[in-house]
DNA sequence: CCTACCGATCGGTAGG
DNA sequence: CCTACCGATCGGTAGG
């Protein structure tokens, strides 16, 4: 067995190692799923031995929860900034779709499939914690739809419409390939046209 | 430990036991995921001992693959029948949306989340087998969209539109609750309006 | 379809 | 953060 790097046995960059573990865990959970990923896999990915991740996280569960909460928090901040920068309801809607797709498809998006596939692996308390952030994200987006309807850009902004929209957008993570023909911007434009065609109302 | 039923040690209904195992496996895979479900769980659910499922299926993998292929085949048949019974492009589209949601939300829909969550647990050969059926299903639906566009019901029937549509519909399995306010028919009507609003073209 | 079992692996811990 | 290890569990098999 090869040890990818010398252990930084005792020393400075504590948060660094923690962040490395989170990135590796996110990537492995995405690829193989939470259950199929072992602590040994994650440790090996950052050059640690099997017992060492427990120095940074008290359990495998906590690693899973943190992948989700930190990913979602970053997405929430990015979405809020994107919407705030827009100067019309339609611009805000475009910005929201773009920001959502950037989160779902961009680098560091590992937590998105993890959120979907491994939700059921979370214990009850962790679920509530993750759901709280997700609810704030969705409320932010719902507000954009309300404004868009008021401006005449869509005919309905109800719950079902909102869920269909998130379905169409989130599903992209199931089929998007970075090497494919469609860029993220192409997909965003098509999604805007699909959800709110300009001649629809 | 309680044995839910007397073992039918030697005897007639072989296909019956096999079907029972498949139903139990589908339900458990859906609830806990493939990796987290043990052969012992599945055996216990139908009143067998841990080694006995291997009399019907040569491995846990084969159980997973069969849950997917048999579920998909039934969905394909139902979808083909629903579309064939329609007498106009718009009626065919409505029928398709209804049939798809009935498959995704109806009883026996366990295989749908399993397909989504545990796809990556399949070995390469099984993936090809499952994908072949899925491709036929999607081709069938694509034809309905082509006809609907020709009849003026939607402005675009391209690949992205198709994927957005499946996203909106498949995502329903993430949030639908049978006890909720919206019935499957309500959701189907709203989905038709979302994807192909009558005044859209 | 059951009994009895094997080899492998896994999350987590003690002690340094 | 490592070494060394434990108890538990799991997929699968032999033989009936």
XYZ file of C-alpha atoms (C1' of nucleotides) in Angstrom:
434
model
C 0.000 0.000 0.000
C 1.227 3.459 -0.877
C 0.920 6.374 1.435
C 0.097 9.343 -0.807
C 1.623 11.905 1.509
C 3.552 12.193 4.706
C 1.280 12.628 7.660
C 1.462 16.157 8.996
C 1.655 14.462 12.372
C 1.388 17.397 14.712
C 1.067 20.919 13.439
C -0.630 23.976 12.123
C -3.210 23.546 9.386
C -6.007 21.820 11.291
C -8.886 23.373 9.361
C -7.101 22.424 6.186
C -7.147 18.721 6.914
C -10.732 18.939 7.943
C -11.665 20.624 4.674
C -9.709 17.993 2.745
C -11.641 15.246 4.478
C -14.925 16.955 3.617
C -14.006 17.301 -0.054
C -12.906 13.673 -0.263
C -16.003 12.483 1.553
C -18.254 14.494 -0.756
C -16.611 13.059 -3.837
C -16.699 9.471 -2.582
C -20.246 9.660 -1.244
C -21.298 10.962 -4.629
C -19.511 8.237 -6.533
C -20.309 5.223 -4.406
C -22.938 6.312 -1.943
C -22.680 6.771 1.816
C -23.099 3.121 2.754
C -20.638 1.843 0.175
C -17.991 4.387 1.141
C -15.803 3.353 4.035
C -13.949 5.515 6.480
C -10.876 3.772 5.139
C -11.646 5.062 1.610
C -11.946 8.614 2.850
C -8.839 8.382 5.000
C -6.810 6.932 2.122
C -7.987 9.704 -0.220
C -6.281 12.303 1.952
C -3.329 10.168 2.994
C -4.503 9.220 6.454
C -4.826 5.869 8.213
C -8.160 4.356 8.984
C -8.605 5.633 12.529
C -7.557 9.224 11.927
C -10.682 10.819 10.447
C -12.270 10.314 13.862
C -9.870 12.922 15.181
C -11.722 15.483 13.018
C -15.263 14.075 12.960
C -16.827 12.057 15.696
C -18.575 9.655 13.319
C -19.214 8.827 9.686
C -22.688 10.314 10.119
C -21.247 13.652 11.143
C -19.106 13.656 8.032
C -22.209 13.102 5.913
C -24.191 15.802 7.661
C -21.376 18.315 7.343
C -20.950 17.645 3.616
C -24.609 18.543 3.214
C -24.852 21.548 5.519
C -21.680 23.242 4.292
C -22.605 22.661 0.654
C -26.109 23.991 1.146
C -24.948 27.041 3.081
C -22.578 28.021 0.295
C -25.361 27.543 -2.257
C -27.699 29.717 -0.218
C -25.165 32.554 -0.040
C -24.472 32.358 -3.771
C -28.166 32.345 -4.623
C -28.924 35.319 -2.385
C -26.102 37.322 -3.980
C -27.221 36.453 -7.518
C -30.815 37.488 -6.898
C -29.849 40.679 -5.098
C -27.792 41.795 -8.083
C -30.723 41.603 -10.513
C -32.723 44.740 -11.361
C -36.025 43.313 -12.629
C -38.266 40.335 -11.858
C -37.326 38.644 -15.112
C -33.617 39.312 -14.561
C -33.941 37.937 -11.044
C -35.580 34.806 -12.420
C -32.809 34.303 -14.973
C -30.204 34.898 -12.295
C -31.890 32.400 -10.016
C -31.982 29.691 -12.676
C -28.336 30.319 -13.557
C -27.213 30.299 -9.935
C -29.152 27.124 -9.221
C -27.668 25.330 -12.196
C -24.211 26.594 -11.312
C -24.621 25.057 -7.874
C -26.043 21.818 -9.219
C -23.501 21.358 -12.023
C -20.462 23.347 -11.026
C -17.263 22.215 -9.333
C -17.921 21.349 -5.720
C -21.419 20.139 -6.560
C -20.763 16.743 -5.053
C -23.077 17.496 -2.175
C -26.114 17.770 -4.486
C -26.385 14.097 -5.436
C -25.365 13.213 -1.898
C -28.289 15.256 -0.633
C -30.610 13.382 -2.954
C -29.269 9.845 -2.654
C -28.181 9.714 0.951
C -30.850 11.769 2.655
C -32.278 8.606 4.178
C -28.910 7.771 5.746
C -29.153 10.817 8.008
C -30.413 10.426 11.549
C -33.445 12.458 12.610
C -31.580 15.380 14.161
C -29.310 15.829 11.179
C -32.272 15.778 8.831
C -33.844 18.692 10.647
C -30.586 20.623 10.517
C -30.182 20.088 6.777
C -33.828 20.737 6.051
C -33.681 24.115 7.784
C -31.094 25.380 5.318
C -32.901 23.844 2.356
C -36.146 25.548 3.404
C -34.445 28.935 3.456
C -33.052 28.296 -0.019
C -36.439 27.348 -1.388
C -38.198 30.299 0.223
C -35.697 32.602 -1.453
C -36.525 31.095 -4.852
C -40.256 31.139 -4.198
C -40.078 34.907 -3.689
C -38.546 35.306 -7.127
C -41.447 33.404 -8.689
C -43.984 35.575 -6.876
C -42.372 38.693 -8.323
C -42.181 37.162 -11.779
C -45.867 36.384 -11.739
C -46.707 39.876 -10.538
C -44.726 41.212 -13.509
C -46.654 38.935 -15.866
C -43.811 36.545 -16.668
C -45.648 33.376 -15.612
C -49.266 32.510 -15.109
C -48.885 30.563 -11.868
C -46.503 30.671 -8.935
C -48.144 28.035 -6.738
C -46.643 25.093 -4.951
C -46.999 22.623 -7.811
C -45.406 25.026 -10.276
C -42.530 25.555 -7.874
C -42.030 21.819 -7.486
C -42.157 21.214 -11.238
C -39.552 23.920 -11.688
C -37.190 22.451 -9.123
C -37.786 19.055 -10.690
C -36.812 20.213 -14.160
C -33.716 21.982 -12.785
C -32.546 19.417 -10.262
C -32.981 16.582 -12.717
C -30.272 18.164 -14.845
C -27.731 16.718 -12.444
C -28.897 13.278 -13.606
C -27.974 13.780 -17.250
C -25.553 16.689 -17.506
C -22.098 15.818 -18.788
C -19.452 18.552 -18.738
C -18.077 17.267 -22.053
C -21.528 17.333 -23.661
C -22.742 19.769 -26.314
C -24.858 21.932 -24.003
C -23.040 24.349 -21.705
C -24.480 25.406 -18.378
C -25.550 28.712 -19.933
C -27.260 26.923 -22.824
C -29.160 24.821 -20.356
C -30.073 27.862 -18.265
C -31.471 29.665 -21.325
C -33.482 26.627 -22.360
C -34.774 26.186 -18.825
C -35.928 29.792 -18.637
C -37.761 29.336 -21.946
C -39.276 26.082 -20.726
C -40.527 27.436 -17.433
C -41.476 30.970 -18.458
C -41.798 31.296 -22.257
C -41.869 35.000 -23.105
C -45.173 34.782 -24.958
C -46.868 32.634 -22.380
C -49.129 35.159 -20.677
C -36.838 -14.251 16.833
C -40.250 -14.828 15.350
C -40.807 -16.742 12.178
C -43.616 -14.922 10.373
C -44.764 -17.993 8.523
C -44.102 -21.673 8.217
C -41.611 -22.424 5.492
C -43.305 -23.952 2.466
C -40.379 -26.339 2.563
C -40.905 -28.327 -0.609
C -43.818 -27.636 -2.852
C -45.743 -26.026 -5.612
C -45.754 -22.245 -5.806
C -42.188 -21.542 -6.817
C -42.887 -18.452 -8.887
C -44.942 -17.149 -6.015
C -42.070 -17.150 -3.568
C -39.862 -15.558 -6.162
C -42.376 -12.764 -6.680
C -42.677 -12.294 -2.923
C -38.925 -11.897 -2.648
C -38.965 -9.314 -5.432
C -41.695 -7.277 -3.785
C -39.960 -7.363 -0.424
C -36.632 -6.471 -1.984
C -38.181 -3.545 -3.869
C -39.762 -2.183 -0.738
C -36.644 -2.552 1.383
C -34.279 -1.199 -1.268
C -36.548 1.804 -1.549
C -36.691 2.381 2.189
C -33.095 1.780 3.154
C -31.130 1.573 -0.050
C -29.440 -1.406 -1.657
C -26.265 -1.319 0.423
C -28.086 -0.883 3.719
C -30.511 -3.708 2.986
C -29.235 -7.151 3.881
C -30.190 -10.474 2.434
C -31.282 -11.291 5.963
C -33.756 -8.369 5.891
C -35.280 -9.579 2.659
C -35.435 -13.185 3.773
C -37.076 -12.226 7.068
C -39.675 -10.108 5.259
C -40.999 -13.203 3.479
C -40.412 -15.637 6.342
C -37.265 -17.277 5.070
C -33.877 -17.885 6.676
C -30.794 -16.007 5.590
C -29.442 -18.493 3.056
C -32.676 -19.234 1.253
C -33.058 -16.289 -1.109
C -30.020 -17.662 -2.938
C -32.166 -20.577 -3.978
C -34.204 -18.104 -6.093
C -31.584 -15.515 -7.028
C -27.935 -16.213 -7.466
C -26.831 -12.976 -5.788
C -28.029 -9.783 -4.183
C -27.079 -7.992 -7.390
C -29.418 -10.143 -9.423
C -32.218 -9.295 -7.027
C -31.548 -5.609 -7.587
C -31.385 -5.941 -11.342
C -34.617 -7.928 -11.479
C -36.490 -5.398 -9.349
C -35.526 -2.793 -11.929
C -36.111 -4.749 -15.136
C -39.475 -6.175 -14.122
C -40.694 -2.804 -12.861
C -39.591 -1.040 -16.011
C -41.095 -3.643 -18.312
C -44.483 -3.318 -16.658
C -44.261 0.477 -16.934
C -43.397 0.217 -20.610
C -46.403 -1.971 -21.324
C -48.751 0.325 -19.402
C -47.404 3.406 -21.164
C -47.748 1.844 -24.616
C -51.352 0.876 -23.892
C -52.230 4.341 -22.575
C -50.799 6.114 -25.596
C -52.377 3.718 -28.078
C -55.822 4.387 -26.614
C -55.632 8.156 -27.243
C -57.176 9.675 -30.362
C -55.348 12.976 -30.715
C -51.835 14.323 -30.064
C -53.025 16.327 -27.094
C -54.968 13.388 -25.691
C -51.911 11.190 -26.161
C -49.829 13.718 -24.270
C -52.277 13.841 -21.402
C -52.445 10.058 -21.341
C -48.676 9.835 -21.302
C -48.334 12.245 -18.375
C -51.038 10.382 -16.460
C -49.529 6.970 -17.143
C -46.077 8.174 -16.178
C -47.285 9.634 -12.897
C -49.319 6.502 -12.196
C -46.148 4.458 -12.587
C -44.067 6.829 -10.510
C -46.584 7.274 -7.693
C -48.834 4.250 -7.791
C -48.681 1.041 -5.793
C -45.750 -1.070 -6.868
C -43.721 2.060 -7.632
C -40.905 0.976 -5.343
C -38.651 0.285 -8.286
C -38.674 3.967 -9.339
C -36.641 5.361 -6.453
C -34.540 2.201 -6.534
C -33.745 2.941 -10.170
C -32.689 6.450 -9.235
C -30.829 5.830 -5.986
C -29.211 2.483 -6.617
C -28.317 2.721 -10.293
C -24.676 2.988 -9.341
C -24.854 -0.275 -7.401
C -25.469 -2.202 -10.625
C -22.590 -3.894 -12.374
C -21.863 -2.960 -15.974
C -23.824 -5.742 -17.628
C -26.933 -5.123 -15.563
C -26.782 -1.437 -16.325
C -26.923 -2.127 -20.039
C -29.865 -4.446 -19.565
C -31.828 -1.918 -17.548
C -30.880 0.956 -19.813
C -32.211 -0.889 -22.856
C -35.709 -0.960 -21.406
C -35.490 2.613 -20.199
C -34.442 3.749 -23.665
C -37.489 2.126 -25.223
C -39.717 3.830 -22.676
C -38.211 7.225 -23.371
C -38.398 6.777 -27.133
C -42.091 6.043 -26.808
C -42.626 9.292 -24.896
C -40.455 11.272 -27.283
C -42.740 10.258 -30.137
C -45.700 11.729 -28.276
C -43.906 15.054 -27.950
C -43.069 15.108 -31.656
C -46.744 14.673 -32.508
C -47.769 17.292 -29.975
C -45.421 19.835 -31.490
C -46.652 19.034 -35.002
C -50.180 19.689 -33.752
C -49.083 23.039 -32.304
C -49.324 22.068 -28.642
C -45.739 22.939 -27.727
C -43.102 25.106 -29.317
C -40.176 22.740 -28.890
C -39.732 18.973 -28.720
C -35.946 18.836 -28.521
C -33.734 16.919 -26.171
C -33.530 19.594 -23.498
C -37.301 20.015 -23.449
C -37.703 16.275 -23.087
C -35.262 16.174 -20.199
C -36.920 19.094 -18.439
C -40.244 17.319 -18.793
C -38.975 14.083 -17.313
C -37.301 16.090 -14.570
C -40.525 17.835 -13.592
C -42.429 14.534 -13.643
C -39.868 12.253 -12.029
C -39.179 14.736 -9.277
C -42.752 14.289 -8.112
C -41.689 11.038 -6.488
C -39.488 13.135 -4.199
C -42.318 15.143 -2.688
C -45.593 13.323 -3.348
C -47.426 12.090 -0.265
C -50.520 9.928 -0.803
C -52.216 11.630 2.163
C -51.480 15.097 0.753
C -53.997 17.510 -0.754
C -53.101 16.924 -4.401
C -54.296 13.683 -6.020
C -52.409 12.041 -8.851
C -54.953 13.432 -11.309
C -54.579 16.944 -9.901
C -50.840 16.681 -10.338
C -51.231 15.338 -13.866
C -53.459 18.241 -14.857
C -51.065 20.768 -13.379
C -48.132 19.074 -15.106
C -49.850 19.217 -18.482
C -50.521 22.922 -17.956
C -46.929 23.502 -16.859
C -45.347 21.713 -19.790
C -47.809 22.587 -22.557
C -50.008 25.546 -21.579
C -52.892 25.690 -24.033
C -52.192 29.263 -25.083
C -48.487 28.792 -25.428
C -48.097 28.713 -29.194
C -35.661 -24.212 1.794
C -32.914 -24.864 6.439
C -28.618 -25.332 9.442
C -24.234 -24.145 10.264
C -20.608 -21.816 8.960
C -16.576 -19.108 6.654
C -13.753 -15.244 5.217
C -13.827 -10.552 4.717
C -14.852 -6.106 5.998
C -16.427 -2.330 8.675
C -17.123 1.592 12.223
C -15.080 2.845 15.989
C -11.705 2.951 20.163
C -7.495 2.771 23.377
C -3.289 4.415 24.068
C 0.325 6.726 22.620
C -2.429 11.495 13.624
C -0.718 6.361 13.914
C -0.790 1.360 15.556
C -3.241 -2.340 16.829
C -7.267 -4.132 17.693
C -12.334 -5.498 18.865
C -17.087 -6.846 18.192
C -20.477 -7.055 14.894
C -22.219 -7.917 10.585
C -22.496 -9.350 5.924
C -22.788 -12.023 1.303
C -22.476 -16.334 0.120
C -21.777 -21.630 0.349
C -21.888 -26.789 1.636
C -24.631 -30.294 2.553
C -28.707 -32.004 3.459
